[in-house]
Coordinates of C-alpha atoms in Angstrom, one line a residue:
X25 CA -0.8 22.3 -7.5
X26 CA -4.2 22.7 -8.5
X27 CA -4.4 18.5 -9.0
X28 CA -3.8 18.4 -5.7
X29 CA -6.3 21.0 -4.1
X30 CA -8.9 18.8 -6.7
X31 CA -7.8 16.2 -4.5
X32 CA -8.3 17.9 -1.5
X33 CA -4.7 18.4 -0.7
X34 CA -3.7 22.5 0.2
X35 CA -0.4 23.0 -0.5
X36 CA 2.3 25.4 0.3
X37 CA 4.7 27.5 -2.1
X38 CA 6.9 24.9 -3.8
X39 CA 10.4 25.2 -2.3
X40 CA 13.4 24.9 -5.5
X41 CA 16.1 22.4 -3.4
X42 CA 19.6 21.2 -5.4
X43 CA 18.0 18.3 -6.0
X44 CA 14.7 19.2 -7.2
X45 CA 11.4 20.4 -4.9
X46 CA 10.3 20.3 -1.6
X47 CA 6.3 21.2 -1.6
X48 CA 5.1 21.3 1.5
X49 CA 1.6 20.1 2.4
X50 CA -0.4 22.2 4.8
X51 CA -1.0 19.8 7.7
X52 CA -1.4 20.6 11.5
X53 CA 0.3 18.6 13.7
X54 CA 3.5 17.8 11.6
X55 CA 5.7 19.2 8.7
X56 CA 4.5 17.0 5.4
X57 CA 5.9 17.6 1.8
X58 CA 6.3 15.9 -1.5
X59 CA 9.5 15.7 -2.9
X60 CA 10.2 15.4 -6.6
X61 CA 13.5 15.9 -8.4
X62 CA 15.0 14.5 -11.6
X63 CA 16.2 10.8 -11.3
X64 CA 20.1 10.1 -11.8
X65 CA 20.2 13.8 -13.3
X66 CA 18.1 12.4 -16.5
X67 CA 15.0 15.0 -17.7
X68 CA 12.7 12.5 -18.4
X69 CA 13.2 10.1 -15.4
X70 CA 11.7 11.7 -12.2
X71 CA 11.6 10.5 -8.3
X72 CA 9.0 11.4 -6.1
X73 CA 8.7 10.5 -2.4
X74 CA 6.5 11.8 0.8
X75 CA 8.3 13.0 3.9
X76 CA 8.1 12.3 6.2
X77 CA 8.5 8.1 5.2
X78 CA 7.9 6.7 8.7
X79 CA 4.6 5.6 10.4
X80 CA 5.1 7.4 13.2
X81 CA 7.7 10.3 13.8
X82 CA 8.1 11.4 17.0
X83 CA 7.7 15.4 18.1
X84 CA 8.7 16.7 22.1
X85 CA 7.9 13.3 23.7
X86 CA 5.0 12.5 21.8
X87 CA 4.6 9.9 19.1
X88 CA 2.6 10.7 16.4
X89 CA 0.9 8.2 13.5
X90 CA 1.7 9.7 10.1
X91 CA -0.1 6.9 8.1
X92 CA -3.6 8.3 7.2
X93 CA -1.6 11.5 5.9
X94 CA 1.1 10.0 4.1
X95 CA -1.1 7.3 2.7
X96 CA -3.7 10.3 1.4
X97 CA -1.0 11.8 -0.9
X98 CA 0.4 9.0 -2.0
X99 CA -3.1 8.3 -3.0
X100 CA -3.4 11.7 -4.7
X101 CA 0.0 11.4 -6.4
X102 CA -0.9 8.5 -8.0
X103 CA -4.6 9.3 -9.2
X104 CA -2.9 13.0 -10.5
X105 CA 0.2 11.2 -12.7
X106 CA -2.1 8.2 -13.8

């Protein structure tokens, strides 16, 4: 996770899932993680995705714009596996 703190992204401890891992991205205001896991069960074929995937997710009555966020690590994602 170093990439990512080189980035300027802190991390959390990466969370081991069924399905791969759940690293969650210290953020106030809303839970953000970056989910990787093996695609279709292959070990060289890998999907990653950001969660939360919506622009805005809503939290008590609130809505709140996710974009700036989510649009920084997917930024750092891709600079760290080009």
């Amino acid at each position: 996770m170093a990439k990512f703190i080189d980035c300027g992204i802190e991390t959390d401890e990466m969370i081991p899932e069924d399905w791969g891992w759940y690293i969650p991205i210290k953020k106030d205001g809303f839970h953000l993680a970056l989910c990787c896991g093996h695609q279709s069960g292959d070990a060289d074929e890998f999907l990653c995705f950001i969660d939360p995937c919506k622009p805005t997710i809503r939290k008590w009555l609130k809505k709140i714009d996710t974009t700036a966020q989510v649009q920084r690590v997917a930024e750092a994602l891709e600079k760290i596996l080009a």
